[in-house]
PDB file of C-alpha atoms in Angstrom:
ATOM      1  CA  UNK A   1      -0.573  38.244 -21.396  1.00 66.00           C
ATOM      2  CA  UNK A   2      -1.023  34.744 -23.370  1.00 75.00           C
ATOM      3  CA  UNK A   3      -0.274  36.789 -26.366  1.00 90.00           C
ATOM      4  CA  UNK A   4       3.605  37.373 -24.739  1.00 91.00           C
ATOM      5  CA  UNK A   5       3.328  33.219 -24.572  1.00 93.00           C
ATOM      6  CA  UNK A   6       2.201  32.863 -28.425  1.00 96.00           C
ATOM      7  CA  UNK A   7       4.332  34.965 -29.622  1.00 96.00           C
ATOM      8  CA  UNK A   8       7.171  32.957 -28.114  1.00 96.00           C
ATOM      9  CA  UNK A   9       5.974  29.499 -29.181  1.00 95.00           C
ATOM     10  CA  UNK A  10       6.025  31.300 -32.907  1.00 95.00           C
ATOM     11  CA  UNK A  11       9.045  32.505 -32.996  1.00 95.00           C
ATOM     12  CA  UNK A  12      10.532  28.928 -31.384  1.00 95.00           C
ATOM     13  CA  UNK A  13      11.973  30.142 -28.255  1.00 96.00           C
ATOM     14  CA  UNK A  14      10.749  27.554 -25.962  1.00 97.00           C
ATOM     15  CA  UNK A  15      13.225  27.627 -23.135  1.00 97.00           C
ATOM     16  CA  UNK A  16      11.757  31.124 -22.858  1.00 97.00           C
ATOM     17  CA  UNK A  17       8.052  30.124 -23.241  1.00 97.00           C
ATOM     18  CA  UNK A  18       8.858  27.182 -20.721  1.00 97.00           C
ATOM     19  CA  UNK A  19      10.562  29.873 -17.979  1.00 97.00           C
ATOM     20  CA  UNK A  20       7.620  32.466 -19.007  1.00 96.00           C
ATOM     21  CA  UNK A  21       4.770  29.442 -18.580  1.00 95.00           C
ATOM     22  CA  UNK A  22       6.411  28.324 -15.660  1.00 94.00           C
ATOM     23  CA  UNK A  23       6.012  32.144 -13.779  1.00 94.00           C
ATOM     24  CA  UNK A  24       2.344  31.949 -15.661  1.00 92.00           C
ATOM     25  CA  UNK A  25       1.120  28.877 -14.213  1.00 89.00           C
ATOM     26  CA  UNK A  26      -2.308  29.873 -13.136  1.00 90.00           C
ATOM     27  CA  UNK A  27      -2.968  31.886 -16.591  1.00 91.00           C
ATOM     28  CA  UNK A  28      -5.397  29.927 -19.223  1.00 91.00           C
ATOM     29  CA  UNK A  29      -3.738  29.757 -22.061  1.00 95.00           C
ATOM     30  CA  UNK A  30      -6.340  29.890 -24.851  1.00 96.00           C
ATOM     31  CA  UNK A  31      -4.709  29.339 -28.313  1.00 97.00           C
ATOM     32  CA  UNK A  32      -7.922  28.222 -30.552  1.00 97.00           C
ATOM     33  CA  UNK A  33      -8.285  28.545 -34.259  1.00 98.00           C
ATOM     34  CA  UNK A  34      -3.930  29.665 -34.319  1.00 97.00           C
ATOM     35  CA  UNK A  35      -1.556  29.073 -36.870  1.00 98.00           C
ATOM     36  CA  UNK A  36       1.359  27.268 -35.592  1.00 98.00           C
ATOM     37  CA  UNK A  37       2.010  24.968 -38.949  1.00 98.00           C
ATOM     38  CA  UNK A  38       5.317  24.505 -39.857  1.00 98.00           C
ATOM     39  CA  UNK A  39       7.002  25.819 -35.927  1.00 97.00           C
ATOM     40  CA  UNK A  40       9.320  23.919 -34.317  1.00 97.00           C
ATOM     41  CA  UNK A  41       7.765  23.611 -30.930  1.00 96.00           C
ATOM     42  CA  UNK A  42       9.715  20.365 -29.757  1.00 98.00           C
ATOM     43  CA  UNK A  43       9.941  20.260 -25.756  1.00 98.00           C
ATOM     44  CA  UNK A  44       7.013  23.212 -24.810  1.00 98.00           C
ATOM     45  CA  UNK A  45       5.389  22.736 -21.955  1.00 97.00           C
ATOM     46  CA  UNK A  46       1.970  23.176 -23.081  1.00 97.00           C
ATOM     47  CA  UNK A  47      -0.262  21.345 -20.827  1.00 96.00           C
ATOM     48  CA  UNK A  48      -4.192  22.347 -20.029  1.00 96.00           C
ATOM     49  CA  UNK A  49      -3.764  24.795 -23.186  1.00 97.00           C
ATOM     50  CA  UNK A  50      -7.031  25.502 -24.791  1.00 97.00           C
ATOM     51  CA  UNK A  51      -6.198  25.243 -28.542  1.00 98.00           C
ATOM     52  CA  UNK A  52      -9.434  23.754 -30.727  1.00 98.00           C
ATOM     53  CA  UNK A  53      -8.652  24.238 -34.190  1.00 98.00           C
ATOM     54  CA  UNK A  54      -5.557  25.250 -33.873  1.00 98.00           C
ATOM     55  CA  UNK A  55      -3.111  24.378 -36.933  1.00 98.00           C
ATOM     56  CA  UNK A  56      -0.175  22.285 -35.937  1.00 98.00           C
ATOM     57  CA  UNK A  57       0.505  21.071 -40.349  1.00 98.00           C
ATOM     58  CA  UNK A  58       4.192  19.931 -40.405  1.00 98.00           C
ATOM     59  CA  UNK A  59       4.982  21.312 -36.319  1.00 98.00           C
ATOM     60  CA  UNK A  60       7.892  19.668 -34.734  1.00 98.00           C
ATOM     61  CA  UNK A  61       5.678  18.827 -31.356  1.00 98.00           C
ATOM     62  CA  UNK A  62       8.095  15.790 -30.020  1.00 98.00           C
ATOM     63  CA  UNK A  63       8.511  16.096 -26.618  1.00 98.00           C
ATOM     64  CA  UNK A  64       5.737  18.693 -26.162  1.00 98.00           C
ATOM     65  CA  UNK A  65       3.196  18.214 -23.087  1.00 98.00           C
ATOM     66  CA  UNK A  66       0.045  18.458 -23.736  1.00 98.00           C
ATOM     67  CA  UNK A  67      -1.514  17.011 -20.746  1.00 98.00           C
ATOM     68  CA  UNK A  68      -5.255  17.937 -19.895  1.00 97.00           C
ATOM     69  CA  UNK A  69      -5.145  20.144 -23.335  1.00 98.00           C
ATOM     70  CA  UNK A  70      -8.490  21.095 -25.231  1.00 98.00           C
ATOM     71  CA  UNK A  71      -7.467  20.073 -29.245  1.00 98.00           C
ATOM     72  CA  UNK A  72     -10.637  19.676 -30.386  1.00 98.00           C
ATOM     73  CA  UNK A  73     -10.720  20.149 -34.203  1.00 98.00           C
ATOM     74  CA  UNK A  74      -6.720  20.785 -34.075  1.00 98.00           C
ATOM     75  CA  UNK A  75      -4.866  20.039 -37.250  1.00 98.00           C
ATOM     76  CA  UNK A  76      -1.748  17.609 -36.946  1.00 98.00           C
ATOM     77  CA  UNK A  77      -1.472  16.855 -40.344  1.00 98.00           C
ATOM     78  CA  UNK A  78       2.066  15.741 -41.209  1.00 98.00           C
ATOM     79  CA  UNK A  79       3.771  16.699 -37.923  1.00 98.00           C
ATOM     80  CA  UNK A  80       5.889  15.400 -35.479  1.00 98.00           C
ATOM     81  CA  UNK A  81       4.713  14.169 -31.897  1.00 98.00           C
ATOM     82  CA  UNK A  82       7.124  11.964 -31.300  1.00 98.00           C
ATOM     83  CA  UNK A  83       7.159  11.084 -27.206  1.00 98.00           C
ATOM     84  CA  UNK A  84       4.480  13.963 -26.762  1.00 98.00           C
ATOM     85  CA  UNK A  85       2.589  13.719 -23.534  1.00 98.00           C
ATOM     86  CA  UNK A  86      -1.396  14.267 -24.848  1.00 98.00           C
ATOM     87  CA  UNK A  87      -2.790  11.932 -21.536  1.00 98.00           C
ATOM     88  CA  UNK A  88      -6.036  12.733 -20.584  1.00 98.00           C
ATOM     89  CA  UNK A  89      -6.895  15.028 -23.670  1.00 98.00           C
ATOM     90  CA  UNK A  90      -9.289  16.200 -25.458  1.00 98.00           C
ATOM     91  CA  UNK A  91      -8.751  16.366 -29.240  1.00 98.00           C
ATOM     92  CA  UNK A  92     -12.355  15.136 -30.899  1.00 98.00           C
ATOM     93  CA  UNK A  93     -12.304  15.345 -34.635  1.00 98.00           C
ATOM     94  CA  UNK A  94      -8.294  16.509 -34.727  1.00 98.00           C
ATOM     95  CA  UNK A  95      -6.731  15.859 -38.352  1.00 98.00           C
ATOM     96  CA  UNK A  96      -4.173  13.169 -38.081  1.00 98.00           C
ATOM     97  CA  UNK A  97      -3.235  12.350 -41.147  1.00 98.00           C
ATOM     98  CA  UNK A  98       0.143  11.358 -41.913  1.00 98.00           C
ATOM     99  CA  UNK A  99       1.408  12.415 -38.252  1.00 98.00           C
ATOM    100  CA  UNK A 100       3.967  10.563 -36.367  1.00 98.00           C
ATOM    101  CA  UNK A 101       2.851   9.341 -32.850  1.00 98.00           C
ATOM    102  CA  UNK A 102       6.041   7.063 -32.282  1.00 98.00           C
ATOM    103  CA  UNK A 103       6.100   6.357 -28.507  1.00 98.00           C
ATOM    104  CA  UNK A 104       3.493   9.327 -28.015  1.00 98.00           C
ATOM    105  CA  UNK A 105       1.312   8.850 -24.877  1.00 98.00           C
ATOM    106  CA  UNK A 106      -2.262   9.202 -25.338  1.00 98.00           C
ATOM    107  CA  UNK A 107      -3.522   7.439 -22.238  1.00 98.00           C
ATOM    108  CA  UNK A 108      -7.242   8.624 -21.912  1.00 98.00           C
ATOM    109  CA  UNK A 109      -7.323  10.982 -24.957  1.00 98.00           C
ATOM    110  CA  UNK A 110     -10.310  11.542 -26.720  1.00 98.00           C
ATOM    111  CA  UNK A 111      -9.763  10.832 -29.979  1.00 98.00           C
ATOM    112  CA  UNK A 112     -13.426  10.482 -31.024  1.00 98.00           C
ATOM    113  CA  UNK A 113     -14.340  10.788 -34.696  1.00 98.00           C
ATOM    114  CA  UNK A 114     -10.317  11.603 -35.469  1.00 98.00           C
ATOM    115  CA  UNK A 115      -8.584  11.057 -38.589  1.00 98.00           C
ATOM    116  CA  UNK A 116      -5.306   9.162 -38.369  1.00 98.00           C
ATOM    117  CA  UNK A 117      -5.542   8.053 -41.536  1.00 97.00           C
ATOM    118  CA  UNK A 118      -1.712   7.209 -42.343  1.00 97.00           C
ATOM    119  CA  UNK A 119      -0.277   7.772 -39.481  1.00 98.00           C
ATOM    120  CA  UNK A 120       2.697   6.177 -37.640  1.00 97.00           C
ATOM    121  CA  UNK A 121       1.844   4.354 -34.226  1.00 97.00           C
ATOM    122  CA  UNK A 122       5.031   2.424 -32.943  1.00 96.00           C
ATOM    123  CA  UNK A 123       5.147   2.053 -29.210  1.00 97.00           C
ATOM    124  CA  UNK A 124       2.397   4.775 -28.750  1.00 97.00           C
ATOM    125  CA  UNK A 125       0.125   3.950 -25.681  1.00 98.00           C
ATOM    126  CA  UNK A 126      -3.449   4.585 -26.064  1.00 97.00           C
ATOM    127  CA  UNK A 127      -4.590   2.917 -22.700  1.00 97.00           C
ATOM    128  CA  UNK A 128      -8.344   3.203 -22.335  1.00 97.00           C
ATOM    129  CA  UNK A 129      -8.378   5.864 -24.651  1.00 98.00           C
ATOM    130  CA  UNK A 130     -11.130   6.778 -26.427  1.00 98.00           C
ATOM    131  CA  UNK A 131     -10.868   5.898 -30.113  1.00 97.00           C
ATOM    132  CA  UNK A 132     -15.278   5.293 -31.256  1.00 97.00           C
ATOM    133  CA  UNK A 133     -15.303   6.342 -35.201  1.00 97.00           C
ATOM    134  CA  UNK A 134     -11.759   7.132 -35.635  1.00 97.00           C
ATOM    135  CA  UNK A 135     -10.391   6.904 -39.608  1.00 97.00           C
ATOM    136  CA  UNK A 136      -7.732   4.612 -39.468  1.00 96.00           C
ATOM    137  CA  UNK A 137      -7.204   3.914 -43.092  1.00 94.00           C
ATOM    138  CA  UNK A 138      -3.536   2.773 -43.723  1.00 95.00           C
ATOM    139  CA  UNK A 139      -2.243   3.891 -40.443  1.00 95.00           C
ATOM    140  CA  UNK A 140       0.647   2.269 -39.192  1.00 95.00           C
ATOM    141  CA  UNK A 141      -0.486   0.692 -35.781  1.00 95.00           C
ATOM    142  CA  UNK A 142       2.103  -2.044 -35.281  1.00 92.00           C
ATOM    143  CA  UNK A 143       3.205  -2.040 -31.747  1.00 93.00           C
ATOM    144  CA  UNK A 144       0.632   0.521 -30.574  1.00 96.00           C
ATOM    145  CA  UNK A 145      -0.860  -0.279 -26.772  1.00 95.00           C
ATOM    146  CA  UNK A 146      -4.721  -0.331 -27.280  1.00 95.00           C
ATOM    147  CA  UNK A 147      -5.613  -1.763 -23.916  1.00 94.00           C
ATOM    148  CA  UNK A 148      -8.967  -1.130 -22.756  1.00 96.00           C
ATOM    149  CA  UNK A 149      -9.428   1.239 -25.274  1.00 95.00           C
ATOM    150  CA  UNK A 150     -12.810   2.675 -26.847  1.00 95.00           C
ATOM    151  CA  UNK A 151     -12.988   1.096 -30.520  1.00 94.00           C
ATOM    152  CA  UNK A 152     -17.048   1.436 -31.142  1.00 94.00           C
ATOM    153  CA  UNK A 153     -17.098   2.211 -34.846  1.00 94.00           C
ATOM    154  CA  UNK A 154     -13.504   1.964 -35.226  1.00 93.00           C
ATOM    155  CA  UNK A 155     -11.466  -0.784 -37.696  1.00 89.00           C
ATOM    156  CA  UNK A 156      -8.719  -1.418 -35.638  1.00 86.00           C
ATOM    157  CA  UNK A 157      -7.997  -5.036 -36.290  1.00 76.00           C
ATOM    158  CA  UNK A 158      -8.757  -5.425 -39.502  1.00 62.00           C
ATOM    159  CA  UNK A 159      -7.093  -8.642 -40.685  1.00 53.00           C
ATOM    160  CA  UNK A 160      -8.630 -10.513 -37.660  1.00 47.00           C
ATOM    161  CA  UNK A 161     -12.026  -9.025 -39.051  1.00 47.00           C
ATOM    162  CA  UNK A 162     -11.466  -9.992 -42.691  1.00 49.00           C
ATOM    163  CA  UNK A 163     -10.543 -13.710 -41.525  1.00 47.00           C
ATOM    164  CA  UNK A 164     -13.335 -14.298 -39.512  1.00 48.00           C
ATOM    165  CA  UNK A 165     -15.347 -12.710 -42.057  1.00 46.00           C
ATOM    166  CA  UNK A 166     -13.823 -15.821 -44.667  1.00 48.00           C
ATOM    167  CA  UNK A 167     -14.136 -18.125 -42.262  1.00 47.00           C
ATOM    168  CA  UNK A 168     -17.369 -17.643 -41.755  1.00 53.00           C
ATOM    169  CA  UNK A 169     -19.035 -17.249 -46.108  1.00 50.00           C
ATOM    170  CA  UNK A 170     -17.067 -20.720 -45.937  1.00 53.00           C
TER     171      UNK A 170
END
């Protein structure tokens, strides 16, 4: 039955995948270690989806919802989640790199040991999400909302680091 759901979201009919998930809202949809690279995907409704390790390289995902999703392992690389609702995930050790998280909403996610390396964070809201030994590496984070956020064995303010750093070898 979550196969009639996959094949949808592959073929980029999402008003049909939305009406279909919507009639299918008790069924766990388990989409681990699934191609989806390159799909345009904008606007699914895709919320408590089991998908670790899924491959998401170069997806339009702006304006999915991911909400209460299992993305552990998934690969981002490159794509689009512009405005995508990923509150209260789980995506430990997701790729990242290069992605666009403009105004994406990533209250509570568990970003642990991530790569964002490069990525774009304008306006995206990462309220007391967890963010311990995440690769930040010229990321973009201007304008992101870290508030109570996790940062153990995370760079995120690096220039206030480096300063304090001269300040002090002075």
């Amino acid at each position: 039955m979550s196969d009639d759901g996959f094949r949808l979201l592959a073929e980029g009919n999402i008003v049909d995948f939305n009406n279909w998930r919507m009639k299918n809202l008790i069924l766990k949809l388990d989409f681990s270690d699934k191609d989806l690279s390159g799909k345009n995907i904008s606007g699914a409704h895709l919320n408590g989806v089991v998908a670790d390790r899924i491959n998401f390289q170069r997806a339009n995902l702006s304006c999915a919802n991911f909400v209460q999703a299992s993305l552990n392992g998934a690969n981002f690389e490159s794509a689009d989640l512009t405005e995508t609702l990923l509150m209260y995930t789980e995506m430990k050790e997701a790729r990242l790199v290069d992605t666009n998280l403009t105004r994406t909403n990533l209250m509570w996610a568990n970003l642990q040991g991530a790569d964002m390396t490069g990525s774009r964070m304008s306006q995206t809201v990462l309220v007391e999400a967890n963010l311990q030994n995440v690769k930040l590496i010229g990321a973009d984070k201007a304008g992101a909302y870290v508030k109570y956020a996790k940062l153990d064995g995370t760079v995120w303010f690096e220039h206030a680091f480096e300063n304090r750093q001269q300040n002090l070898n002075q």
